[in-house]
């Protein structure tokens, strides 16, 4: 941070008597990401409708700034200010943009001063002014005129790369939504939009020379027979690149190679190692059909595609993917093997490296640089490649040690397709667990790097893979408010960050997000499970860990609304009921509605069987079943006894159902919670009660059921379907609500 003399004087004068001002700071000024330096003073400036905007000599991007400021102020306050700059320096009621000509200032640096004389934003470039505007907009109250607290801010980012990624291939999103996404990024001073445009499940960018990429490659036939897809025309892409540029955001396109390319192969099958035809994928995963690395045609095709991509995107970087490329076809392809021999490549990893380096060389010749996922380290890094570290931070550390630039996007903290709350509460997501606080606590520069190596960490990015985001509403839900946490990670200094302070500032940001119609995640009430069984009466306590929020609920099966009961003490039920509950935040944002079945039953009767053997009986039924009701006993393939509730390892069939029966021994009287984490449908019954029911195909989540049991032995039945190649299953239980463990073999009998 460099500081002009005048600012320093102003600053230090304030600092001398600002302990009270700082104490109040969080109340009126809630900027995210937190500025490097901020001093508040008592009082506020009111600007009137005919506010004058004045630009000093040499301010860049005047029209863009003015238009943006005017539109945003109007949206925020209802006041419309003219989109025209004032020719004379106004005396009052003014917002001044003043160009800084000090070479010590950074390109993204700005200062914002609000006092009795007006608003002054100083910066060196359009970017700096734009960030000054963002901070200004965040301190103006919503719908209360233009009333701005006195403040002095001097600010610049910690990292120069502040990214958000979006996969538009697994699910496709409209141009309007992409703009909304970019607007949200702009609000939080994020500066790079990584646009994932090609995948196994769809090719989404018009390429004039290869029309089949979008005629064929942009469309898939879903499992239910419907056609799904879409793509962006070159005109739409230009419109989005301009829209982003007007918000000082660079768009980096990703054209995946050599893997994740089934959609391209469906259009141009001759680019594969093996004969087609190929269909645009309608399942999620990693697929063995990839571009052939032995054919010259592959490279001329990709170069043609990249030439059109370069024309559309002015970005210095082009992302070329490089992740998750199976080498199986290359191993048995004569042309790939010939290439390896000719080029002296020892293995298929080196062939992948050859592929990437050849593409890099082409792009360098066009004055562009490549970014690739961290697999591009395998077999040797292309000379000028930037590495996006996603399988943890290790790839990034290795690349930085090799003096390559790095962008950190580890799955642990930066995958916004992961769950942000307990997965028995949340809508289905891909897996993982990255709640807001975890994102907030991410440190992009690993301690393993020395000072010199640390300079290669350009910044960080959140990745938004959309397998489980069918709608733009769901995308919003997954990124907000986590984008706020990430914005602070990449902008604010390490010492600047404070979780409690951030949470307090979030109060105002929930209001802003609500005002901008962003379907933000709000924590749903915790407590109870999906199915709760009781004998006499049941007492259910709930809680939500969010400031300024309350819980409302209904017991009559209707969705909670403004007329519903507000939760103040544990809910007591005497009869079978469905309790529906929801968190309501002061901002007006609401959580998803949880629906809990609470079922009154007679106490379970312990079985009297004796002489039981250990383990449970199982049978495997051949077939690809979509739900439990479809299972028939027609094709029983195999029967036996198992001691763990799992799919047996040695079954050759890819798809089947499994029925497990026997007894479970309960050692002590307690309330037991049964857990099932699964991808495909599963049911767990005790006695004749269905305790846990997991519905939905290819739908990773957990379901829970809770029941009281006395010491004894009870019939148990588990039915599970394997309809997805990578399906897995976990069945566990616990007697204390939390510490779930797999059911031990010593408790299982038949
Ligand atoms: C990735 O998530 N496959 C980069
Ligand atoms: Zn090949």
XYZ file of C-alpha atoms and ligand atoms in Angstrom:
755
model
C 0.000 0.000 0.000
C 1.422 3.339 -1.030
C -0.148 6.447 0.324
C -0.314 10.003 -0.862
C 0.941 12.599 1.630
C -2.420 14.322 1.906
C -4.133 11.041 2.572
C -1.587 10.128 5.212
C -2.178 13.376 7.029
C -5.929 12.913 6.885
C -5.519 9.367 7.975
C -3.252 9.961 10.919
C -5.387 12.870 12.128
C -8.309 10.517 12.182
C -6.419 7.662 13.752
C -5.409 9.868 16.700
C -8.983 10.276 17.830
C -10.797 7.433 16.273
C -11.096 4.769 18.875
C -14.786 5.531 19.194
C -15.194 5.888 15.447
C -13.579 2.494 14.929
C -15.763 0.982 17.602
C -18.787 2.110 15.616
C -17.210 1.248 12.328
C -18.930 -2.058 11.835
C -22.333 -0.588 12.468
C -22.607 1.810 9.568
C -19.906 0.710 7.153
C -19.977 -2.931 6.148
C -17.721 -3.364 3.169
C -16.861 -6.805 1.768
C -14.059 -7.436 0.971
C -12.708 -5.485 3.915
C -10.619 -2.529 2.772
C -6.952 -2.283 3.651
C -7.470 0.931 5.615
C -10.713 2.456 6.741
C -11.493 5.265 9.157
C -15.009 6.347 9.990
C -16.096 9.651 11.429
C -19.382 10.708 12.950
C -21.911 12.158 10.558
C -23.123 11.532 7.068
C -23.417 13.240 3.735
C -26.786 13.545 2.012
C -26.700 13.916 -1.745
C -29.665 15.359 -3.559
C -31.244 14.179 -6.788
C -29.292 16.530 -9.036
C -25.945 15.292 -7.730
C -23.059 16.475 -9.911
C -20.416 14.075 -11.126
C -17.074 15.600 -12.020
C -14.097 13.888 -13.635
C -10.661 15.409 -13.303
C -8.310 15.519 -16.271
C -7.248 12.110 -17.580
C -9.788 9.831 -15.868
C -10.165 6.665 -17.977
C -13.422 4.927 -18.811
C -15.643 7.878 -17.839
C -18.760 6.715 -19.722
C -18.534 3.200 -18.343
C -18.113 4.439 -14.776
C -20.877 7.004 -15.019
C -23.370 4.631 -16.567
C -22.620 1.925 -14.001
C -22.785 4.308 -11.041
C -26.034 5.857 -12.192
C -27.748 2.487 -12.772
C -26.564 1.007 -9.511
C -27.468 4.049 -7.436
C -30.897 4.016 -8.972
C -31.370 0.358 -8.135
C -30.106 0.845 -4.588
C -31.823 4.081 -3.633
C -34.468 4.793 -6.254
C -32.643 8.056 -7.042
C -31.671 8.522 -10.690
C -28.575 10.649 -11.182
C -27.711 12.048 -14.621
C -25.465 9.934 -16.838
C -23.595 13.080 -17.775
C -20.483 14.495 -16.166
C -20.400 18.082 -14.925
C -18.142 20.435 -16.934
C -17.216 22.629 -13.980
C -15.941 21.510 -10.596
C -19.148 21.667 -8.515
C -19.159 23.413 -5.137
C -21.309 20.852 -3.328
C -23.678 17.887 -3.836
C -20.900 16.206 -5.762
C -19.048 13.014 -6.539
C -15.542 13.708 -7.833
C -13.371 11.230 -9.712
C -9.774 12.354 -9.486
C -6.977 10.761 -11.451
C -3.858 9.911 -9.454
C -0.635 10.353 -11.381
C 1.601 8.739 -8.805
C 3.545 5.772 -10.191
C 3.575 4.224 -6.726
C -0.144 3.569 -6.931
C -1.331 0.148 -8.078
C -3.650 -0.309 -11.068
C -6.447 -1.544 -8.794
C -5.832 0.835 -5.908
C -8.348 3.518 -4.941
C -9.194 5.904 -2.186
C -12.705 6.930 -1.200
C -13.351 9.937 0.985
C -16.817 10.976 2.090
C -17.085 14.169 4.129
C -19.285 17.248 4.363
C -17.998 18.566 1.034
C -18.965 15.495 -1.011
C -17.564 12.211 -2.291
C -14.048 11.955 -3.665
C -12.791 8.824 -5.415
C -9.137 8.776 -6.402
C -7.465 6.135 -8.550
C -4.972 5.638 -11.299
C -7.113 3.584 -13.671
C -10.699 2.677 -14.492
C -10.352 -0.440 -12.352
C -9.448 1.539 -9.249
C -12.358 3.955 -9.793
C -14.691 1.004 -10.310
C -13.649 -0.533 -6.993
C -14.109 2.847 -5.338
C -17.676 2.868 -6.704
C -18.266 -0.638 -5.308
C -17.188 0.433 -1.832
C -19.343 3.560 -2.105
C -22.404 1.503 -3.093
C -21.901 -0.810 -0.149
C -22.030 1.981 2.425
C -25.202 3.654 1.142
C -28.293 2.407 2.983
C -30.898 0.662 0.834
C -33.916 2.748 -0.179
C -33.163 5.669 2.129
C -32.013 8.360 -0.287
C -28.327 8.906 -0.925
C -27.102 9.169 2.632
C -23.474 8.256 3.011
C -21.572 7.917 6.296
C -18.370 9.935 6.539
C -15.475 7.651 5.825
C -11.934 7.537 4.530
C -10.749 4.454 2.738
C -7.455 3.578 1.107
C -7.552 0.189 -0.481
C -5.979 -2.271 -2.883
C -6.134 -6.042 -3.344
C -3.790 -8.646 -1.933
C -3.925 -10.836 -5.069
C -4.169 -9.872 -8.703
C -6.172 -12.948 -9.774
C -9.593 -13.095 -8.130
C -11.661 -15.626 -9.977
C -15.019 -17.277 -10.295
C -15.480 -20.243 -12.621
C -18.745 -21.486 -14.108
C -19.438 -24.786 -15.860
C -22.134 -24.118 -18.470
C -21.785 -27.616 -19.960
C -23.277 -29.950 -17.370
C -26.122 -27.459 -17.271
C -26.623 -24.558 -19.609
C -27.422 -21.002 -18.507
C -28.869 -18.028 -20.363
C -26.950 -14.923 -21.438
C -29.000 -12.933 -18.911
C -27.896 -15.225 -16.123
C -24.247 -15.010 -17.148
C -24.597 -11.229 -16.876
C -26.162 -11.542 -13.438
C -23.247 -13.782 -12.408
C -20.771 -11.194 -13.691
C -22.635 -8.432 -11.828
C -22.343 -10.356 -8.587
C -18.626 -10.865 -9.193
C -18.204 -7.146 -9.861
C -19.933 -6.235 -6.614
C -17.270 -8.174 -4.723
C -14.320 -6.880 -6.771
C -13.659 -10.248 -8.397
C -11.829 -9.674 -11.661
C -11.714 -12.951 -13.621
C -14.549 -15.049 -14.993
C -13.344 -18.531 -15.964
C -15.935 -19.771 -18.423
C -15.916 -23.575 -18.793
C -17.323 -23.946 -22.308
C -16.631 -27.497 -23.477
C -17.236 -30.859 -21.825
C -18.298 -34.455 -22.355
C -21.905 -33.381 -21.774
C -21.998 -30.426 -24.164
C -20.020 -28.089 -26.411
C -21.286 -24.564 -25.784
C -19.361 -22.163 -28.024
C -20.177 -21.561 -31.682
C -17.187 -22.315 -33.925
C -17.909 -21.212 -37.499
C -15.465 -23.601 -39.133
C -16.912 -26.640 -37.325
C -20.698 -26.151 -37.172
C -21.337 -29.713 -36.010
C -19.731 -28.840 -32.664
C -22.918 -27.011 -31.809
C -25.375 -28.685 -34.222
C -24.554 -32.052 -32.648
C -22.171 -31.502 -29.734
C -24.355 -29.012 -27.876
C -27.249 -31.437 -27.397
C -27.611 -34.582 -25.353
C -30.416 -37.065 -24.939
C -31.199 -37.375 -21.257
C -32.047 -40.710 -19.656
C -35.753 -39.897 -19.874
C -35.424 -39.346 -23.633
C -35.612 -35.543 -23.581
C -33.141 -33.435 -25.543
C -31.090 -31.029 -23.417
C -28.571 -28.425 -24.407
C -27.782 -25.044 -25.883
C -24.810 -22.935 -26.856
C -23.663 -19.344 -27.107
C -23.388 -17.758 -30.539
C -20.274 -15.750 -31.287
C -22.365 -12.577 -31.072
C -23.598 -13.538 -27.612
C -20.050 -14.281 -26.533
C -18.887 -10.858 -27.729
C -21.776 -9.289 -25.823
C -20.769 -11.072 -22.626
C -17.066 -10.277 -23.007
C -17.979 -6.585 -23.423
C -20.396 -6.696 -20.493
C -17.656 -8.178 -18.317
C -15.065 -5.734 -19.580
C -17.380 -2.837 -18.624
C -17.178 -4.258 -15.110
C -13.384 -4.635 -15.286
C -13.685 -8.411 -15.439
C -11.598 -10.530 -17.801
C -13.254 -13.585 -19.294
C -10.980 -16.601 -19.646
C -12.515 -19.283 -21.868
C -11.778 -22.925 -21.190
C -11.543 -25.280 -24.135
C -10.945 -28.710 -22.579
C -8.299 -30.983 -24.040
C -7.231 -33.757 -24.415
C -9.923 -35.245 -22.098
C -13.515 -34.300 -21.315
C -14.043 -34.132 -25.057
C -16.841 -36.601 -25.837
C -19.174 -33.832 -27.083
C -16.563 -32.763 -29.659
C -16.013 -36.402 -30.656
C -19.756 -36.904 -31.100
C -19.575 -34.192 -33.772
C -16.208 -35.166 -35.274
C -15.593 -38.847 -34.390
C -12.481 -39.071 -36.569
C -10.589 -37.095 -33.862
C -10.716 -40.089 -31.488
C -8.314 -43.064 -31.305
C -11.123 -45.572 -31.837
C -14.059 -45.710 -34.208
C -17.237 -43.922 -33.213
C -19.986 -43.059 -33.218
C -19.989 -41.253 -29.885
C -22.944 -39.707 -28.132
C -22.846 -36.543 -26.075
C -22.667 -37.935 -22.544
C -25.752 -37.938 -20.341
C -23.985 -39.167 -17.224
C -21.440 -37.430 -15.011
C -17.915 -38.727 -14.697
C -14.642 -39.215 -16.534
C -14.761 -40.927 -19.937
C -12.115 -42.871 -21.796
C -12.825 -41.438 -25.260
C -10.497 -38.468 -25.678
C -8.740 -36.691 -28.566
C -6.180 -38.909 -30.318
C -2.698 -37.559 -29.645
C -1.253 -39.396 -32.641
C -3.331 -37.788 -35.395
C -2.207 -34.526 -36.956
C -5.897 -33.828 -37.632
C -6.493 -33.422 -33.891
C -4.013 -30.564 -33.715
C -5.200 -28.795 -36.848
C -8.787 -29.027 -35.559
C -7.843 -27.624 -32.145
C -5.744 -24.860 -33.672
C -8.667 -23.821 -35.890
C -10.971 -23.799 -32.875
C -8.466 -21.805 -30.817
C -8.051 -19.233 -33.603
C -11.748 -18.420 -33.367
C -11.578 -18.466 -29.559
C -8.688 -15.996 -29.601
C -10.679 -13.646 -31.802
C -13.564 -13.663 -29.353
C -11.648 -13.353 -26.087
C -9.033 -10.633 -25.613
C -7.792 -12.334 -22.436
C -4.051 -12.958 -22.146
C -4.858 -16.474 -20.902
C -6.681 -19.334 -22.556
C -7.547 -22.252 -20.260
C -6.900 -25.557 -21.996
C -8.188 -27.928 -19.308
C -5.797 -30.862 -19.067
C -7.522 -32.603 -16.163
C -8.846 -36.136 -15.862
C -7.645 -37.532 -19.182
C -7.715 -41.372 -19.139
C -4.823 -42.793 -21.125
C -6.443 -46.178 -21.923
C -7.186 -45.471 -25.598
C -3.739 -43.969 -26.148
C -2.159 -47.147 -24.770
C -3.715 -49.269 -27.498
C -3.770 -46.740 -30.364
C -1.151 -47.364 -33.080
C -0.945 -43.685 -33.973
C -0.505 -42.571 -30.362
C 2.162 -45.234 -29.830
C 3.895 -44.184 -33.045
C 3.917 -40.592 -31.870
C 5.470 -41.642 -28.563
C 8.222 -43.529 -30.369
C 8.953 -40.695 -32.783
C 9.042 -38.075 -30.060
C 10.971 -40.260 -27.580
C 8.188 -40.142 -25.009
C 8.559 -42.672 -22.208
C 4.913 -43.071 -21.240
C 1.405 -41.716 -21.844
C 1.870 -38.953 -19.262
C 4.675 -37.638 -21.428
C 2.329 -37.941 -24.406
C -0.177 -35.741 -22.567
C 2.640 -33.301 -21.827
C 3.572 -33.336 -25.542
C -0.075 -32.565 -26.375
C -0.263 -29.633 -23.967
C 3.140 -28.242 -24.968
C 2.180 -28.317 -28.626
C -0.994 -26.366 -27.888
C 0.969 -23.968 -25.679
C 3.467 -23.340 -28.465
C 0.644 -22.521 -30.847
C -0.996 -20.145 -28.383
C 2.311 -18.470 -27.510
C 2.776 -17.814 -31.221
C -0.519 -15.895 -31.027
C 0.628 -14.014 -27.959
C -1.511 -15.955 -25.531
C -0.603 -17.996 -22.464
C -2.123 -21.205 -21.212
C -3.658 -22.120 -17.892
C -4.190 -25.807 -17.157
C -5.493 -27.920 -14.266
C -2.726 -29.397 -12.128
C -2.529 -32.677 -14.100
C -0.452 -30.712 -16.616
C 2.427 -31.142 -14.168
C 2.450 -34.864 -14.955
C 4.946 -35.779 -17.646
C 6.530 -32.304 -17.491
C 5.080 -28.800 -17.364
C 4.754 -26.715 -20.529
C 7.401 -23.961 -20.325
C 5.140 -20.959 -19.665
C 2.033 -22.621 -18.279
C 0.084 -21.312 -15.318
C -1.202 -24.093 -13.070
C -4.646 -24.172 -11.536
C -4.247 -26.301 -8.418
C -7.493 -28.171 -7.762
C -6.502 -31.541 -6.262
C -5.410 -29.785 -3.091
C -2.644 -27.192 -2.961
C 0.203 -29.640 -3.648
C 0.188 -29.130 -7.425
C 0.313 -25.388 -6.866
C 3.217 -25.730 -4.442
C 5.150 -27.875 -6.897
C 4.483 -25.464 -9.765
C 5.509 -22.419 -7.699
C 8.727 -24.198 -6.729
C 9.331 -24.681 -10.458
C 8.737 -20.902 -10.835
C 5.424 -21.220 -12.641
C 2.457 -19.013 -11.890
C -0.296 -20.629 -9.862
C -3.978 -20.070 -9.208
C -5.261 -21.855 -6.124
C -8.613 -23.629 -6.423
C -8.326 -26.584 -4.014
C -11.379 -28.790 -3.639
C -11.139 -28.465 0.127
C -12.103 -24.764 0.171
C -12.835 -23.495 -3.331
C -15.350 -25.942 -4.789
C -18.700 -24.220 -4.528
C -20.415 -27.352 -5.812
C -19.706 -28.867 -2.392
C -22.225 -28.912 0.425
C -22.311 -25.790 2.553
C -24.244 -27.377 5.409
C -25.065 -30.909 6.634
C -25.941 -33.032 3.651
C -29.023 -34.559 5.276
C -30.496 -31.051 5.267
C -29.233 -29.578 2.010
C -30.427 -30.226 -1.533
C -28.311 -32.811 -3.336
C -24.793 -31.653 -4.189
C -21.775 -33.472 -5.537
C -20.330 -34.179 -2.096
C -17.638 -32.526 0.035
C -18.225 -29.966 2.743
C -17.146 -26.341 2.344
C -19.246 -24.106 4.579
C -18.857 -20.336 4.593
C -16.363 -20.258 7.468
C -14.126 -22.830 5.806
C -14.023 -20.769 2.612
C -13.320 -17.686 4.706
C -10.377 -19.371 6.409
C -8.676 -20.382 3.171
C -5.094 -19.170 2.806
C -4.033 -19.133 -0.861
C -0.303 -18.826 -0.199
C 0.928 -22.077 1.379
C 3.446 -21.827 4.198
C 5.639 -24.355 2.341
C 6.705 -21.605 -0.081
C 9.527 -19.195 0.583
C 9.131 -15.490 -0.114
C 10.342 -15.757 -3.684
C 8.192 -18.790 -4.516
C 5.148 -17.192 -2.896
C 5.227 -14.506 -5.594
C 4.040 -17.117 -8.094
C 0.682 -17.440 -6.341
C -1.424 -15.106 -8.475
C -4.557 -15.629 -6.434
C -7.469 -17.984 -6.020
C -10.749 -18.937 -7.600
C -13.971 -20.752 -6.774
C -15.046 -23.506 -9.144
C -18.721 -23.987 -9.851
C -19.323 -27.356 -11.503
C -22.972 -27.726 -12.293
C -23.762 -31.458 -12.356
C -26.191 -30.878 -9.491
C -27.190 -27.320 -10.376
C -30.044 -27.680 -12.840
C -31.170 -24.067 -12.608
C -29.602 -20.651 -12.281
C -31.400 -20.310 -8.934
C -29.393 -23.236 -7.652
C -26.155 -21.721 -8.944
C -26.948 -18.564 -6.980
C -27.673 -20.664 -3.903
C -24.294 -22.371 -4.165
C -22.222 -19.222 -4.732
C -23.883 -16.728 -2.377
C -22.755 -15.947 0.224
C -19.597 -18.057 -0.275
C -18.446 -15.597 -2.939
C -18.323 -12.925 -0.202
C -15.950 -15.058 1.863
C -13.714 -15.818 -1.095
C -13.682 -12.163 -2.150
C -12.258 -11.241 1.232
C -9.691 -14.064 1.008
C -8.326 -12.788 -2.290
C -8.667 -9.056 -1.695
C -8.058 -8.323 1.971
C -4.768 -8.713 3.789
C -4.286 -11.798 5.912
C -4.299 -9.685 9.089
C -7.384 -7.867 7.899
C -9.543 -10.934 8.031
C -11.644 -11.696 11.090
C -14.487 -14.210 10.993
C -16.647 -12.548 13.651
C -16.281 -9.140 12.063
C -17.056 -10.656 8.649
C -20.231 -12.251 9.978
C -21.372 -8.905 11.354
C -20.715 -7.187 8.017
C -22.604 -10.013 6.272
C -25.789 -8.711 7.921
C -25.849 -5.786 5.479
C -24.730 -7.994 2.606
C -27.644 -10.384 3.048
C -29.804 -7.296 2.527
C -27.857 -6.362 -0.603
C -28.046 -9.905 -1.955
C -31.782 -9.985 -1.296
C -32.221 -6.627 -2.978
C -30.342 -7.939 -6.008
C -32.638 -10.951 -6.100
C -29.824 -13.428 -5.487
C -31.180 -16.717 -4.180
C -28.637 -16.860 -1.370
C -28.048 -19.773 0.945
C -29.379 -19.181 4.446
C -28.801 -21.930 6.965
C -31.933 -24.026 7.499
C -32.825 -24.891 11.101
C -30.768 -27.709 12.603
C -32.390 -30.407 14.747
C -34.502 -33.509 14.169
C -33.909 -35.825 11.220
C -35.892 -36.707 8.116
C -37.897 -39.398 9.882
C -38.497 -39.403 13.621
C -40.364 -42.230 15.342
C -41.851 -41.867 18.807
C -44.097 -43.835 21.181
C -45.773 -41.392 23.513
C -44.672 -37.876 22.739
C -41.686 -36.259 21.088
C -39.798 -33.084 21.938
C -37.817 -31.553 19.089
C -35.336 -28.733 19.746
C -34.138 -26.638 16.784
C -31.492 -23.982 16.330
C -29.945 -21.810 13.662
C -26.458 -20.315 13.844
C -27.084 -17.020 12.095
C -27.354 -13.541 13.567
C -30.658 -11.696 13.108
C -32.510 -14.819 12.093
C -35.507 -16.691 13.473
C -37.210 -20.007 12.782
C -40.837 -20.331 11.721
C -42.756 -23.595 11.422
C -46.044 -25.273 10.639
C -47.504 -28.600 11.768
C -50.338 -28.906 9.267
C -48.266 -29.825 6.224
C -48.348 -26.338 4.684
C -45.225 -24.375 3.842
C -44.303 -21.908 6.584
C -45.079 -18.258 5.848
C -45.528 -14.930 7.632
C -48.479 -16.323 9.592
C -46.609 -19.358 10.900
C -45.554 -19.904 14.493
C -42.183 -18.462 15.456
C -40.002 -20.995 17.227
C -39.213 -20.085 20.830
C -38.931 -23.445 22.598
C -38.700 -27.153 21.656
C -41.693 -28.394 19.695
C -43.655 -31.099 21.535
C -45.687 -33.540 19.440
C -48.231 -36.035 20.709
C -49.487 -37.320 17.346
C -48.068 -38.213 13.963
C -47.244 -34.919 12.241
C -45.173 -33.366 9.505
C -43.215 -30.425 10.792
C -42.117 -27.937 8.144
C -39.678 -25.290 9.174
C -37.577 -22.529 7.749
C -35.119 -19.831 8.804
C -36.054 -16.218 8.097
C -33.299 -13.622 8.110
C -33.893 -9.955 8.906
C -33.009 -9.142 5.294
C -36.064 -11.058 4.108
C -33.975 -13.946 2.797
C -35.298 -17.361 3.798
C -33.714 -20.790 3.989
C -34.961 -23.855 2.195
C -37.921 -25.485 3.922
C -37.159 -28.637 5.884
C -39.875 -31.195 6.145
C -39.626 -33.750 8.972
C -41.886 -36.734 9.350
C -42.684 -37.456 12.983
C -44.453 -40.782 13.263
C -46.152 -42.186 16.352
C -45.734 -45.967 16.630
C -46.078 -48.728 19.205
C -42.793 -49.672 20.865
C -40.771 -52.146 18.808
C -40.918 -55.717 20.064
C -37.624 -57.505 20.491
C -37.435 -60.787 18.587
C -37.121 -64.009 20.518
C -35.189 -66.006 17.953
C -32.288 -67.942 19.356
C -29.349 -69.840 17.931
C -28.651 -67.159 15.359
C -25.506 -67.142 13.267
C -23.415 -64.034 12.764
C -23.747 -61.867 9.658
C -26.681 -60.874 7.484
C -28.143 -62.771 4.551
C -28.013 -61.099 1.188
C -29.193 -61.722 -2.315
C -28.202 -59.958 -5.502
C -30.898 -59.346 -8.095
C -29.771 -58.639 -11.638
C -31.220 -55.590 -13.421
C -30.982 -51.839 -13.780
C -33.653 -50.627 -11.383
C -34.712 -47.015 -11.071
C -36.517 -47.384 -7.763
C -37.161 -49.938 -5.034
C -40.686 -50.724 -6.278
C -39.265 -51.928 -9.605
C -37.227 -54.705 -8.022
C -38.591 -58.186 -8.661
C -37.113 -61.455 -7.538
C -36.953 -62.798 -11.104
C -33.232 -62.849 -11.523
C -31.513 -63.648 -8.269
C -27.865 -64.028 -9.224
C -26.209 -64.767 -5.963
C -27.002 -65.370 -2.281
C -24.784 -65.470 0.759
C -23.887 -64.013 4.122
C -22.012 -60.781 4.739
C -20.681 -59.109 7.837
C -20.634 -55.536 6.530
C -23.489 -53.612 4.948
C -21.837 -52.907 1.588
C -22.017 -53.903 -2.065
C -19.814 -57.016 -2.412
C -16.602 -56.244 -4.312
C -16.550 -59.231 -6.649
C -19.877 -58.802 -8.501
C -19.245 -58.524 -12.211
C -22.620 -57.057 -13.151
C -22.496 -53.280 -13.309
C -26.104 -52.802 -12.240
C -28.159 -54.722 -9.712
C -30.186 -54.541 -6.515
C -29.267 -56.094 -3.221
C -31.565 -57.182 -0.435
C -30.088 -57.767 3.012
C -32.057 -59.360 5.847
C -31.401 -60.540 9.388
C -31.334 -59.127 12.891
C -29.626 -56.242 14.616
C -28.646 -56.555 18.257
C -29.139 -53.439 20.383
C -26.872 -53.504 23.432
C -28.416 -50.661 25.393
C -31.672 -48.747 25.580
C -31.313 -45.453 23.682
C -32.580 -43.340 20.808
C -30.766 -44.571 17.717
C -30.152 -42.599 14.554
C -29.668 -44.588 11.353
C -27.730 -42.889 8.561
C -27.573 -43.762 4.912
C -25.262 -41.996 2.479
C -25.930 -43.254 -1.023
C -26.046 -42.356 -4.678
C -28.948 -44.592 -5.707
C -32.197 -45.536 -3.902
C -31.914 -47.300 -0.553
C -34.289 -48.305 2.242
C -33.573 -49.401 5.805
C -36.347 -50.998 7.852
C -36.358 -52.165 11.464
C -39.179 -54.556 12.255
C -41.858 -53.410 9.864
C -40.970 -49.714 10.128
C -39.285 -48.048 7.174
C -36.720 -45.967 9.055
C -34.629 -44.472 6.258
C -35.611 -43.972 2.644
C -33.162 -42.546 0.162
C -34.846 -41.733 -3.128
C -33.564 -40.464 -6.439
C -31.051 -41.882 -8.853
C -27.507 -40.581 -9.054
C -28.292 -38.318 -6.169
C -25.591 -38.143 -3.535
C -26.914 -37.318 -0.152
C -27.513 -38.608 3.287
C -30.825 -39.542 4.852
C -31.440 -40.070 8.538
C -34.111 -41.772 10.622
C -34.357 -41.810 14.410
C -36.055 -44.372 16.621
C -36.006 -45.416 20.269
C -35.052 -49.023 20.979
C -34.748 -51.066 24.159
C -31.969 -53.578 24.577
C -32.832 -56.611 22.404
C -32.703 -58.036 18.938
C -34.764 -56.671 16.039
C -35.387 -57.726 12.445
C -33.531 -55.491 9.960
C -33.950 -55.259 6.196
C -31.915 -53.128 3.819
C -32.593 -52.804 0.111
C -30.125 -50.968 -2.070
C -29.822 -50.329 -5.784
C -26.695 -49.993 -7.879
C -27.767 -48.063 -10.951
C -24.724 -45.771 -11.283
C -21.267 -47.178 -12.146
C -19.565 -45.398 -9.247
C -22.390 -45.977 -6.737
C -21.288 -46.475 -3.178
C -23.107 -46.977 0.057
C -22.670 -46.241 3.707
C -25.019 -47.418 6.405
C -24.166 -46.333 9.924
C -25.814 -45.662 13.263
C -25.273 -44.087 16.633
C -27.006 -43.819 19.955
C -26.001 -40.256 20.813
C -27.225 -38.333 17.747
C -23.767 -37.489 16.366
C -20.961 -40.047 16.400
C -22.072 -42.276 13.575
C -20.169 -45.519 13.029
C -20.688 -48.402 10.600
C -22.853 -51.107 12.156
C -20.386 -53.648 13.558
C -20.449 -57.308 12.515
C -20.896 -58.370 16.167
C -24.326 -56.711 16.114
C -25.537 -58.482 12.961
C -27.185 -61.940 12.837
C -29.306 -64.180 10.670
C -11.713 -30.550 -12.013
O -12.444 -30.336 -11.028
N -11.836 -31.683 -12.691
C -10.735 -29.596 -12.459
Zn -4.669 -42.204 -30.690
